[in-house]
JSON list of C-alpha atoms in Angstrom, two decimals:
[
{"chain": "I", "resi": 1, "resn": "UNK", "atom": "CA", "xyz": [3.97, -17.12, 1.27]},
{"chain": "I", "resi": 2, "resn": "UNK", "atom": "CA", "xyz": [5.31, -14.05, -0.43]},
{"chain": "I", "resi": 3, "resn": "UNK", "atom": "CA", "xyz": [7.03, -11.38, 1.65]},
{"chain": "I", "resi": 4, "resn": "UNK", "atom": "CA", "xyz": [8.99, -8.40, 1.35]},
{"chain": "I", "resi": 5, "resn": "UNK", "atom": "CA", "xyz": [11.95, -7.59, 3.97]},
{"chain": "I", "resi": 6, "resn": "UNK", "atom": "CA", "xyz": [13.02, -3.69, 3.98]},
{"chain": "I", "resi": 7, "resn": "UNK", "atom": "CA", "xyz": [16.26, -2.08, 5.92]},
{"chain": "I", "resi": 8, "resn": "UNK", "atom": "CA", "xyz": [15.04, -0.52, 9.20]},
{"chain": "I", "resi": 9, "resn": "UNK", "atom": "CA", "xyz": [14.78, 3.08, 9.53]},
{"chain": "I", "resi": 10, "resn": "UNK", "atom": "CA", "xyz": [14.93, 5.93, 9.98]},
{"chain": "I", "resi": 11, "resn": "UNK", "atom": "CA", "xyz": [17.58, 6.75, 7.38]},
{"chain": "I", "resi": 12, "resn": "UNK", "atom": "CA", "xyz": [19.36, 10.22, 8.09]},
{"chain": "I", "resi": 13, "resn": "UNK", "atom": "CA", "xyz": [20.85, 12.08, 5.30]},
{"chain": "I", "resi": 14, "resn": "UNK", "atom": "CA", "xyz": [22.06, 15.64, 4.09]},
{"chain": "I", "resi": 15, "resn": "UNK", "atom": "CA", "xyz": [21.14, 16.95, 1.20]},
{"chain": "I", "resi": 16, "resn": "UNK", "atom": "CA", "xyz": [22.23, 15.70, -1.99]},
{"chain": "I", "resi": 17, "resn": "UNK", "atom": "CA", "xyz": [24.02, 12.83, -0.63]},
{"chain": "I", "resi": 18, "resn": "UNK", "atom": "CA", "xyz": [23.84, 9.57, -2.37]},
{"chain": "I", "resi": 19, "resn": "UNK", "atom": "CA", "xyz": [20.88, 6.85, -1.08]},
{"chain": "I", "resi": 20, "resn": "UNK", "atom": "CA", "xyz": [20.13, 3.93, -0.68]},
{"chain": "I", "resi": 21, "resn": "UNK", "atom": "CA", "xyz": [17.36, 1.71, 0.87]},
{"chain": "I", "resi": 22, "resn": "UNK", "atom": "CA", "xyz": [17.79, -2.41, 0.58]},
{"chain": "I", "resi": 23, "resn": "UNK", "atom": "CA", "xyz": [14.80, -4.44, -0.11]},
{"chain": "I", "resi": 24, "resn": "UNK", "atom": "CA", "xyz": [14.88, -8.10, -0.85]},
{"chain": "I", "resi": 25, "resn": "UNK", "atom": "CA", "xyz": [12.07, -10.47, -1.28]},
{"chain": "I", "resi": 26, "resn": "UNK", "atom": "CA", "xyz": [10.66, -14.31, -1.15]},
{"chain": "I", "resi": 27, "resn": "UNK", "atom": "CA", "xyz": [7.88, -14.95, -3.86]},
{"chain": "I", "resi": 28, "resn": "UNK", "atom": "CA", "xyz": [6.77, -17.97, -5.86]},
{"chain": "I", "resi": 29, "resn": "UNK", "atom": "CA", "xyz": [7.10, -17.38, -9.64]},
{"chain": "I", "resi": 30, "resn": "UNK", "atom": "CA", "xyz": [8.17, -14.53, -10.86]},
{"chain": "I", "resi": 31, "resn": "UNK", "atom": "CA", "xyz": [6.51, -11.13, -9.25]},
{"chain": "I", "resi": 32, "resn": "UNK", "atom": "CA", "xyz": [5.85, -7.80, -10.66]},
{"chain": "I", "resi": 33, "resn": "UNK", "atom": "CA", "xyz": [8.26, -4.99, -7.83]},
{"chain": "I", "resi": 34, "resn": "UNK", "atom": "CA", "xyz": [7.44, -1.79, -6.61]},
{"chain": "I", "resi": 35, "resn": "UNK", "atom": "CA", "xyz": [8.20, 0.98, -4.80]},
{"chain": "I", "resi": 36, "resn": "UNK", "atom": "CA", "xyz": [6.09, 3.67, -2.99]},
{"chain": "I", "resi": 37, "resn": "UNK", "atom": "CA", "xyz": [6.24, 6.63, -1.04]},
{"chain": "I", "resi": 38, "resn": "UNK", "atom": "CA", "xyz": [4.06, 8.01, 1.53]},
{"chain": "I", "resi": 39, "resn": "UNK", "atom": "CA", "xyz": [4.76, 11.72, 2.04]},
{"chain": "I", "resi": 40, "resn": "UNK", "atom": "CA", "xyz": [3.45, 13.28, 5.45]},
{"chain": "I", "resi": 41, "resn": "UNK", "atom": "CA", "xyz": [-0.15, 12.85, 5.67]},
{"chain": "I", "resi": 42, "resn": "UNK", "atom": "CA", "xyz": [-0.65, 11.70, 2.07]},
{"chain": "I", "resi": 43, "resn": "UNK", "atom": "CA", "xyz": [-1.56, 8.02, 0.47]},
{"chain": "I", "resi": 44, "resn": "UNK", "atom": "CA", "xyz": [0.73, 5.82, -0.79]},
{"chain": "I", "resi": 45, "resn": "UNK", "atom": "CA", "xyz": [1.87, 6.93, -4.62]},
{"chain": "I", "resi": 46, "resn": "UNK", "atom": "CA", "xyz": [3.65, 4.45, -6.91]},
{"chain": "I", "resi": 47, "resn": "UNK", "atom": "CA", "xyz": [7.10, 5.80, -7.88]},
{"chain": "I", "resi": 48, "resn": "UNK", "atom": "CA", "xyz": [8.90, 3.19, -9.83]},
{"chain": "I", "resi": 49, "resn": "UNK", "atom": "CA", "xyz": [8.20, -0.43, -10.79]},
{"chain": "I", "resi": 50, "resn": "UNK", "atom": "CA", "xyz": [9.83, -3.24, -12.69]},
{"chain": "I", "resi": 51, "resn": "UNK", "atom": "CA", "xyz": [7.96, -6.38, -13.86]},
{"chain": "I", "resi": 52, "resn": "UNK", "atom": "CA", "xyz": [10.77, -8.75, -14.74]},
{"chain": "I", "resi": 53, "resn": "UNK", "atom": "CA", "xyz": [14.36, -9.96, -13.99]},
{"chain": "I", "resi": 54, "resn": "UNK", "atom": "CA", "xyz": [16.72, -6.94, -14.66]},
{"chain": "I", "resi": 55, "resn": "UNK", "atom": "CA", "xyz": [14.28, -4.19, -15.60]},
{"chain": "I", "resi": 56, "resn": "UNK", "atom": "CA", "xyz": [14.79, -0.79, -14.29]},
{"chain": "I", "resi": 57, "resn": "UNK", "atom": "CA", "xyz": [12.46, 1.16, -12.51]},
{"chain": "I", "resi": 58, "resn": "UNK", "atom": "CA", "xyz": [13.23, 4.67, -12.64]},
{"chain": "I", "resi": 59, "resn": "UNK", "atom": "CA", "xyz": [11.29, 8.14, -11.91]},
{"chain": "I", "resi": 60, "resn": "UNK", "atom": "CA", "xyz": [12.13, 11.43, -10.29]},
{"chain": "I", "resi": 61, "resn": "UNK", "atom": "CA", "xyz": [15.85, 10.70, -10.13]},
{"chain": "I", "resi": 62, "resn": "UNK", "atom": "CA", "xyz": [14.83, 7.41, -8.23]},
{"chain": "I", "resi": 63, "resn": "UNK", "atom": "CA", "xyz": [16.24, 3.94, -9.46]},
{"chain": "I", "resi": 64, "resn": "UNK", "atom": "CA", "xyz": [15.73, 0.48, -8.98]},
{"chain": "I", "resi": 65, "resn": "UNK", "atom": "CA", "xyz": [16.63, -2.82, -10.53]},
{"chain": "I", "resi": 66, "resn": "UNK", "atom": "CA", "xyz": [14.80, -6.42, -10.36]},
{"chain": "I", "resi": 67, "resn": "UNK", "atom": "CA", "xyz": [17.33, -8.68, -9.85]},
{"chain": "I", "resi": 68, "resn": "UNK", "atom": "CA", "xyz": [16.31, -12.21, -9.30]},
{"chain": "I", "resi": 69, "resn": "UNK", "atom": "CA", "xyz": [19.88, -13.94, -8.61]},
{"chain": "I", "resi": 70, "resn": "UNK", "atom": "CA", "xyz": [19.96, -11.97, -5.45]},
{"chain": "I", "resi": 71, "resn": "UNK", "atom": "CA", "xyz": [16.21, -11.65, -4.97]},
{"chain": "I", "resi": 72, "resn": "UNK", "atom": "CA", "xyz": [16.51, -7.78, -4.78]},
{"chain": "I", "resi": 73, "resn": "UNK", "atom": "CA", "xyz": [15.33, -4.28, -5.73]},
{"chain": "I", "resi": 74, "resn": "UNK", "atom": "CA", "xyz": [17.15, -1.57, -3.43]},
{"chain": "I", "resi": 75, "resn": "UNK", "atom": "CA", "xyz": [16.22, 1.66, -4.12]},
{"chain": "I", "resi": 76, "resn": "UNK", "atom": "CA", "xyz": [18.93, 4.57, -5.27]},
{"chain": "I", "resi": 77, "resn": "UNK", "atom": "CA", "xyz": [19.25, 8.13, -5.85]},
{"chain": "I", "resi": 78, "resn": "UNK", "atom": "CA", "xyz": [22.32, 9.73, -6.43]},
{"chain": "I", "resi": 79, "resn": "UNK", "atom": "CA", "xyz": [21.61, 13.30, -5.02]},
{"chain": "I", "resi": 80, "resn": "UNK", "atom": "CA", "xyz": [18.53, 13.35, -2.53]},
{"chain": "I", "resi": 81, "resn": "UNK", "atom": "CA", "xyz": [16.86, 16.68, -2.07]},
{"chain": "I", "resi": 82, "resn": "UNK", "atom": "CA", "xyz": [15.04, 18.16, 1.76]},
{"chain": "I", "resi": 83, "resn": "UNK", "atom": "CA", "xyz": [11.47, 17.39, -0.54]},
{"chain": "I", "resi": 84, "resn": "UNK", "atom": "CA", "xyz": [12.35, 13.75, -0.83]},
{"chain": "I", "resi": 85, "resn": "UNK", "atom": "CA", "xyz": [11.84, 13.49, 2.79]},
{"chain": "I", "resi": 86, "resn": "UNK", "atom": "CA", "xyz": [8.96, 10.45, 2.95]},
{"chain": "I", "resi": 87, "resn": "UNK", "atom": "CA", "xyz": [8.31, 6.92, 3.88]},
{"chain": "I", "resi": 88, "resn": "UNK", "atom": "CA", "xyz": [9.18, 4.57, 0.92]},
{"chain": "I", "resi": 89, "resn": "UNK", "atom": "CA", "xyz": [7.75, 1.14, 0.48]},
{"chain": "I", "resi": 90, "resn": "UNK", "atom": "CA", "xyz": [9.16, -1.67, -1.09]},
{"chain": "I", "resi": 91, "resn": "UNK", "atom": "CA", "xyz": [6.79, -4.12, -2.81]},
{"chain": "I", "resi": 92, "resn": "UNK", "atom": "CA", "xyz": [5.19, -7.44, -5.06]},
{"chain": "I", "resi": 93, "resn": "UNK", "atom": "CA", "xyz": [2.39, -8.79, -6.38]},
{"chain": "I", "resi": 94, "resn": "UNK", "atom": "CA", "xyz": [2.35, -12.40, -8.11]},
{"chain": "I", "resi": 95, "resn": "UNK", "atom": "CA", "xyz": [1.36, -12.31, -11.25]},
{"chain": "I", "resi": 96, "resn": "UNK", "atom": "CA", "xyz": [-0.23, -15.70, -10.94]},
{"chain": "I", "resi": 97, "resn": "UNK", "atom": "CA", "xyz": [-3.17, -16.89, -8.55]},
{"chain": "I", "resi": 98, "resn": "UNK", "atom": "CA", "xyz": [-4.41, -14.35, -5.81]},
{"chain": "I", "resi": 99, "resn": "UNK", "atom": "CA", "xyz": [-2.99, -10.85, -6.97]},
{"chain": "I", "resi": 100, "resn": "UNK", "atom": "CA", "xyz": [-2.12, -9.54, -3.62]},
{"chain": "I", "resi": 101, "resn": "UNK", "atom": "CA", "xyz": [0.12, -6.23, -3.28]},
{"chain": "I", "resi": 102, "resn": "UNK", "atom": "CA", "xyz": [2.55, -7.47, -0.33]},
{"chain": "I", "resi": 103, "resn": "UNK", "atom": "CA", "xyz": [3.99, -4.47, 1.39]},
{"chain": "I", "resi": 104, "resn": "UNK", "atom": "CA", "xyz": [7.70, -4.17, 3.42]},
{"chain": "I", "resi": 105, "resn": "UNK", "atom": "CA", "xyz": [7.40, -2.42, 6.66]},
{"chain": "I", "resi": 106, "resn": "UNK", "atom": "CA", "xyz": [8.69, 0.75, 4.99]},
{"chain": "I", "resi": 107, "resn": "UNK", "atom": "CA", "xyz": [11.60, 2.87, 5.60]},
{"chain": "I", "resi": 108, "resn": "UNK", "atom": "CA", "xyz": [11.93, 6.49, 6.96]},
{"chain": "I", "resi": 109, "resn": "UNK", "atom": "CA", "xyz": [13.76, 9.25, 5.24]},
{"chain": "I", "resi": 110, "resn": "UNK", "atom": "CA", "xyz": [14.99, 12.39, 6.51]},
{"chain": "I", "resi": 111, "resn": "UNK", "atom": "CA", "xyz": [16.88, 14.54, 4.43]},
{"chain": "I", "resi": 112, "resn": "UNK", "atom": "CA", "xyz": [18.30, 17.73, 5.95]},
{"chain": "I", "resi": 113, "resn": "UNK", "atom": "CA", "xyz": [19.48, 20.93, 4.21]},
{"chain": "A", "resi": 1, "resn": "UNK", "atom": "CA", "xyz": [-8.79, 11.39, -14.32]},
{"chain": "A", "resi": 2, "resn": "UNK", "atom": "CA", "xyz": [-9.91, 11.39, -10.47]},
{"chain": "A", "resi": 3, "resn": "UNK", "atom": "CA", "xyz": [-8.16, 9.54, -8.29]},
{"chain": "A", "resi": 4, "resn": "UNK", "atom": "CA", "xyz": [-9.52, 7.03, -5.29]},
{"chain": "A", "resi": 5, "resn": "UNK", "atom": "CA", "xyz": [-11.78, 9.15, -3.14]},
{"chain": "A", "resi": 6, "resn": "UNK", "atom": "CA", "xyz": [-11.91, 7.79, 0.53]},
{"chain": "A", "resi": 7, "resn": "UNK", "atom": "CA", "xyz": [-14.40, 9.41, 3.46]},
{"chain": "A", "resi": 8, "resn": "UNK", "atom": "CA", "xyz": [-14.02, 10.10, 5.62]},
{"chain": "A", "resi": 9, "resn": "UNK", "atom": "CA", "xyz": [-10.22, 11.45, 6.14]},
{"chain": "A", "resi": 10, "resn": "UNK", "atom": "CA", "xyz": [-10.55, 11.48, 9.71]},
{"chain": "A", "resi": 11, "resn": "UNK", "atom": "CA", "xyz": [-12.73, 9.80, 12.57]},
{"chain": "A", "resi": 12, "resn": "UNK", "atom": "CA", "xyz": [-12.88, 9.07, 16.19]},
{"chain": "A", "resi": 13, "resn": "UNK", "atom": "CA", "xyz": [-15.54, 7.34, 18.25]},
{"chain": "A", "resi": 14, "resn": "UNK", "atom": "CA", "xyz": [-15.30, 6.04, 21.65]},
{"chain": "A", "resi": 15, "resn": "UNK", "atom": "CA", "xyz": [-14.71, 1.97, 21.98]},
{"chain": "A", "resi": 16, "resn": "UNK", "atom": "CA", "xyz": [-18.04, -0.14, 21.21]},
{"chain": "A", "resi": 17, "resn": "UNK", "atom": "CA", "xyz": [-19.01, 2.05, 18.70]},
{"chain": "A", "resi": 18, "resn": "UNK", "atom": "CA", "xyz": [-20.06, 1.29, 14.48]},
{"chain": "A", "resi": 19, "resn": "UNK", "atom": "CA", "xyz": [-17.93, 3.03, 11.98]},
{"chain": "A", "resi": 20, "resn": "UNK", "atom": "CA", "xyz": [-17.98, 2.95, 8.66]},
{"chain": "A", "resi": 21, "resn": "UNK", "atom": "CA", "xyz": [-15.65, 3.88, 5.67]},
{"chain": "A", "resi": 22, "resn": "UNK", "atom": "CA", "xyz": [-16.58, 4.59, 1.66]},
{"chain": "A", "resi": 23, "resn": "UNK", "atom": "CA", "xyz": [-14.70, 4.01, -1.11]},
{"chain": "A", "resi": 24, "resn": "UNK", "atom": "CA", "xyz": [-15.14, 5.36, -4.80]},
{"chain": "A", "resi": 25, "resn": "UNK", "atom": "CA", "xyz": [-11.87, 3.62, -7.42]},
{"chain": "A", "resi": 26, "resn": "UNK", "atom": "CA", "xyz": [-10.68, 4.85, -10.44]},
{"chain": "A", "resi": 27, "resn": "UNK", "atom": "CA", "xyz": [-13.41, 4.52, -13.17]},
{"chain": "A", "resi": 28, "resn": "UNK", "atom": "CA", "xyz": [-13.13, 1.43, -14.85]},
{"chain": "A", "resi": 29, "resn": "UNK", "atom": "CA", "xyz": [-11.21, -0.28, -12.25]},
{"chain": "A", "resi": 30, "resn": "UNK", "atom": "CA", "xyz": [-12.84, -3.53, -11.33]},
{"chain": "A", "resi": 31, "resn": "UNK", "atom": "CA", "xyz": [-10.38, -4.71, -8.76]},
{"chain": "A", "resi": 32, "resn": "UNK", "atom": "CA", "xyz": [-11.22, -3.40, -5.43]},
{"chain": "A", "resi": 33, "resn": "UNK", "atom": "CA", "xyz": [-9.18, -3.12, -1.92]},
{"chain": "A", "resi": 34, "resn": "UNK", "atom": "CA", "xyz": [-8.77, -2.71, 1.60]},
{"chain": "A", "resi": 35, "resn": "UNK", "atom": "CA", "xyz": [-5.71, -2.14, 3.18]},
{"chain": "A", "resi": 36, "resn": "UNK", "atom": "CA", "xyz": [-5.26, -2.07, 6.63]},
{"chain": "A", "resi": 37, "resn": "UNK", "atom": "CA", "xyz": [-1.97, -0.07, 7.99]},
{"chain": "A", "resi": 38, "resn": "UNK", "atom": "CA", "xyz": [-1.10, 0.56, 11.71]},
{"chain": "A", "resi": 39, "resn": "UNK", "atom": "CA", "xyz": [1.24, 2.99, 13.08]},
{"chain": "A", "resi": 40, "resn": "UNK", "atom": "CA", "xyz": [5.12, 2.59, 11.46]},
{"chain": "A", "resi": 41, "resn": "UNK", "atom": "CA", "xyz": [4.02, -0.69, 9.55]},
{"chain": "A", "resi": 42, "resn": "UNK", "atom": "CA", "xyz": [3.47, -1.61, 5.50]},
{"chain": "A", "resi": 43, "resn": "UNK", "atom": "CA", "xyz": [-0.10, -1.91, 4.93]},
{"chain": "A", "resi": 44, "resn": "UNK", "atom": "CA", "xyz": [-1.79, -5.22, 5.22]},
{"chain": "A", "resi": 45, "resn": "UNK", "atom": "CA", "xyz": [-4.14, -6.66, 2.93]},
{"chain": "A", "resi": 46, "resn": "UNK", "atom": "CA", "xyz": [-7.68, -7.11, 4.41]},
{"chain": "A", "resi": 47, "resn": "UNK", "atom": "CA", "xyz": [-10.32, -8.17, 1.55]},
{"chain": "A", "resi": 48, "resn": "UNK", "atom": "CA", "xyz": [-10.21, -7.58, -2.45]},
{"chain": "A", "resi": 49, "resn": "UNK", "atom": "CA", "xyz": [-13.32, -7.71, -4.69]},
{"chain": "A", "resi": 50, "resn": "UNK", "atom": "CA", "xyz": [-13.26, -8.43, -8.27]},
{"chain": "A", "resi": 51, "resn": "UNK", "atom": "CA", "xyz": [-16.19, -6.80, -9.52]},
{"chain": "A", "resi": 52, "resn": "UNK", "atom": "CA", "xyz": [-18.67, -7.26, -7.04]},
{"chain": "A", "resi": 53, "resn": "UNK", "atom": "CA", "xyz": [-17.34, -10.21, -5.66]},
{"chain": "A", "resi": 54, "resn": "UNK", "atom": "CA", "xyz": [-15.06, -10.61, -2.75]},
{"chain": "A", "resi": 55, "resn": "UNK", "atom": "CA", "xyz": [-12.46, -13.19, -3.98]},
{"chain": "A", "resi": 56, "resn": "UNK", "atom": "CA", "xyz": [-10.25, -13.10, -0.99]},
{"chain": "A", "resi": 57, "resn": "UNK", "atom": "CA", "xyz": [-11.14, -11.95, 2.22]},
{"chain": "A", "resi": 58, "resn": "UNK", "atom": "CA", "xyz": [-8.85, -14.30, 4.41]},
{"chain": "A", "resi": 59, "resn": "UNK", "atom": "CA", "xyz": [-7.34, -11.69, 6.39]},
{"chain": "A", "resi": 60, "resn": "UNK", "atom": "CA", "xyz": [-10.60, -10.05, 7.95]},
{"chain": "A", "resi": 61, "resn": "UNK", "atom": "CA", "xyz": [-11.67, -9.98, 11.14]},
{"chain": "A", "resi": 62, "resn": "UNK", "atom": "CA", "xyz": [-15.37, -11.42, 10.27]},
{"chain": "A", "resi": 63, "resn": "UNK", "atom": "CA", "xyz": [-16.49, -11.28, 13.89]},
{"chain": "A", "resi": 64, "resn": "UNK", "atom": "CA", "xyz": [-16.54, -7.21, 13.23]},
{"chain": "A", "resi": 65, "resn": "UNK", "atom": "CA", "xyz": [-15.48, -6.37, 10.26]},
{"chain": "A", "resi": 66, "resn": "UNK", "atom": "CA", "xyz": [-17.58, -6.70, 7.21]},
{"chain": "A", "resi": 67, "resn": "UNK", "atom": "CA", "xyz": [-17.36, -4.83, 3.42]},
{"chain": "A", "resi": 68, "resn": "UNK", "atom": "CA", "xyz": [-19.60, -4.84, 0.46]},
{"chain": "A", "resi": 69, "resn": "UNK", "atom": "CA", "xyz": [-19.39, -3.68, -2.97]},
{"chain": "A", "resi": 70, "resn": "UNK", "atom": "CA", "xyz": [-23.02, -4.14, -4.31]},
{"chain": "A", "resi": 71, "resn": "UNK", "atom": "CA", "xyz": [-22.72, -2.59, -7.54]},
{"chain": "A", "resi": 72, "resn": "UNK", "atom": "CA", "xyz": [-19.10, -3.60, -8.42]},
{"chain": "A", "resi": 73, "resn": "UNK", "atom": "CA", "xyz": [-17.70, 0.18, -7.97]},
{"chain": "A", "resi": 74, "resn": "UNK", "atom": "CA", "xyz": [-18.25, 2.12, -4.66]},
{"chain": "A", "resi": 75, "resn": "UNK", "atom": "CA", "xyz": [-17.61, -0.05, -1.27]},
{"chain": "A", "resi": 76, "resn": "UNK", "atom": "CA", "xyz": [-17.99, 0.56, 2.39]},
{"chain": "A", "resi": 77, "resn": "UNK", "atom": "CA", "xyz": [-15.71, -1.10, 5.28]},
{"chain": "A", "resi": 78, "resn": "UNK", "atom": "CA", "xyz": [-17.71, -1.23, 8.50]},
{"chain": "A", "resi": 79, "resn": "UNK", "atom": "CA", "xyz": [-16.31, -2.03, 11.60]},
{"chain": "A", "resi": 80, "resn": "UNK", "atom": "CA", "xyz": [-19.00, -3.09, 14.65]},
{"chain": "A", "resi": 81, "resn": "UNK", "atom": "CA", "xyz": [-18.14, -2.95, 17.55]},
{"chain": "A", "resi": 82, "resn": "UNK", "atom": "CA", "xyz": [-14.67, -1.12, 17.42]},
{"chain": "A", "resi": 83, "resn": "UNK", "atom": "CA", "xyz": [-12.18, -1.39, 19.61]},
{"chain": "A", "resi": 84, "resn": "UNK", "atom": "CA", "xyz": [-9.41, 0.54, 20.83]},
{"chain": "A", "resi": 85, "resn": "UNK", "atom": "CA", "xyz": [-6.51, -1.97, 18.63]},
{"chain": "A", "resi": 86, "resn": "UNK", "atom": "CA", "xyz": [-8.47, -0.63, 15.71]},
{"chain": "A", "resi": 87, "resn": "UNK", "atom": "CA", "xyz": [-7.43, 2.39, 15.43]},
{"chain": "A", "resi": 88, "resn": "UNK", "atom": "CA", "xyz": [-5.17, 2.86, 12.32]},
{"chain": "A", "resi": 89, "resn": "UNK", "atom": "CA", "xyz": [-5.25, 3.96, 8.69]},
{"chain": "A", "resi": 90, "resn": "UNK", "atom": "CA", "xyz": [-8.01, 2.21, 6.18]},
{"chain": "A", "resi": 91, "resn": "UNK", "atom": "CA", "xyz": [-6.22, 2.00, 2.65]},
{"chain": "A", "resi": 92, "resn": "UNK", "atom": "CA", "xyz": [-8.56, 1.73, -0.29]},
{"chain": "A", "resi": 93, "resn": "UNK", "atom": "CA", "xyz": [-6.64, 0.97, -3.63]},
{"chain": "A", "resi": 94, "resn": "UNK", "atom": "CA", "xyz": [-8.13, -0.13, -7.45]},
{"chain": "A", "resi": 95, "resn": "UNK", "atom": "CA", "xyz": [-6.78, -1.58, -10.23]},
{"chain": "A", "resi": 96, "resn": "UNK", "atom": "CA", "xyz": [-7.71, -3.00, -13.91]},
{"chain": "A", "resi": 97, "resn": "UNK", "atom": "CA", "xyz": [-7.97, -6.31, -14.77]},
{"chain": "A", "resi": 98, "resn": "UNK", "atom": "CA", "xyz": [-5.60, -5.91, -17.49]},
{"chain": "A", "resi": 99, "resn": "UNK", "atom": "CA", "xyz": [-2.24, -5.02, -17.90]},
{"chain": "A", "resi": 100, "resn": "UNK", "atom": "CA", "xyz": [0.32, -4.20, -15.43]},
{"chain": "A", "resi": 101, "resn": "UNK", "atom": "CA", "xyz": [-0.73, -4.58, -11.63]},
{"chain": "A", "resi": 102, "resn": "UNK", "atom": "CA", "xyz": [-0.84, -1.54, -10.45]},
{"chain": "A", "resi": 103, "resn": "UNK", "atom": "CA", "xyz": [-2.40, -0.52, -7.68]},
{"chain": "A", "resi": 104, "resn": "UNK", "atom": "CA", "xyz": [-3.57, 3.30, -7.07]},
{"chain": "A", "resi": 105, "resn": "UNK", "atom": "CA", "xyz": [-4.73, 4.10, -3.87]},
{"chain": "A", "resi": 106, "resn": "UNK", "atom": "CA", "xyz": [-7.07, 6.83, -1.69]},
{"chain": "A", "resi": 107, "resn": "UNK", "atom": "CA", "xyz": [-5.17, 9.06, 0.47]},
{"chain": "A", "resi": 108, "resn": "UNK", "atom": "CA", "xyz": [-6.67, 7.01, 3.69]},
{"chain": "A", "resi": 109, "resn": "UNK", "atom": "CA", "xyz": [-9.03, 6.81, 6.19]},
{"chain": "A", "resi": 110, "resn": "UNK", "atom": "CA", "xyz": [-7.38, 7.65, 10.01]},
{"chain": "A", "resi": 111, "resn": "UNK", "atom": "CA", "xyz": [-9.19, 6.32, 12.24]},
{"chain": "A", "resi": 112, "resn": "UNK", "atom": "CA", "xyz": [-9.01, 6.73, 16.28]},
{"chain": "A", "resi": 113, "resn": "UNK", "atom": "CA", "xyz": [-11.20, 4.63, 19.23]},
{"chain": "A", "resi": 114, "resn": "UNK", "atom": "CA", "xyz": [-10.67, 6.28, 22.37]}
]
């Protein structure tokens, strides 16, 4: 089945230091990626997506790109900021047969001033 | 636009006890979830509806678990009895059939079973 495989956190950083969070996948076909981001006691909120091989995803200084060779989409930012501070969530849903969102186990950020 | 509305935010009831959970989606969205997602883990999927139908419910727990979505827009999760490995966050997310597949979700029901 389809799965998602995220770098463990937590990831420690200082402010406006350069990121980085690895996600690769396993999927039949060709998926739809996303990422979200669950900010203390919130819901889950979309920031980015890509739908095919070698699209970006950007949004709020966050970047992403779908690259099927090396089944991937890490997630960058060059400068992260004490309000980026979150757990971010790498995922795909098939775009054929049952259209399930399939989450990674997320990873932890702490950015500190 | 409003968002997902989930109720309630917060609940705890002792082990044994029924508990249920309400979902209104996005207007227009005819793809319904529920998303199951335990302490420091991604959410897991637990049934979808399209419409009013549930069109894959493989992952719940039928023995005490049960949903319904009568009118193809509000649903309810119930859980009967509950147990104390229940205790986690209750995701509800919609979508539209068309277009790109993406999923907005409630902020989350919390719930605890002392």
């Amino acid at each position: 089945g389809n799965s998602v495989t995220q770098m463990e956190g937590p990831v420690t950083l200082s402010e406006e230091a350069f990121l980085t969070i690895n996600c690769t996948y396993t999927a039949t076909g060709y998926p739809s990626l996303f990422w979200y981001v669950q900010y203390p006691g919130e819901g889950l909120q979309l920031l980015l997506k890509a739908t095919k091989a070698d699209d970006k995803g950007s949004n709020k200084g966050f970047e992403a790109t779908y690259r099927k060779e090396t089944t991937s989409f890490h997630l960058e930012k060059g400068s992260v900021q004490v309000s980026d501070s979150a757990v971010y969530f790498c995922a795909l849903i098939s775009n054929t047969g049952f259209q399930k969102l399939v989450f990674g186990t997320g990873t932890r950020l702490l950015v500190s001033p | 636009e409003a968002g997902v509305v989930q109720s309630p935010r917060y609940k705890i009831i002792e082990k044994k006890q029924p508990v249920a959970f309400w979902c209104n989606p996005i207007s227009g969205h005819n793809t319904l979830y529920w998303y199951l997602q335990n302490l420091g883990q991604g959410p897991e999927l637990l049934i979808r509806y399209e419409n009013e139908e549930a069109v894959d419910d493989s992952q719940l727990p039928k023995d005490r678990f049960s949903a319904e979505r009568l009118k193809g827009v509000d649903s309810t999760l119930k859980i009967q009895p509950a147990e104390l490995g229940d205790s986690a966050v209750y995701l509800c997310a919609s979508k539209v059939n068309s277009g790109a597949n993406v999923l907005t979700f409630g902020a989350g029901s919390r719930l605890t079973v002392l």
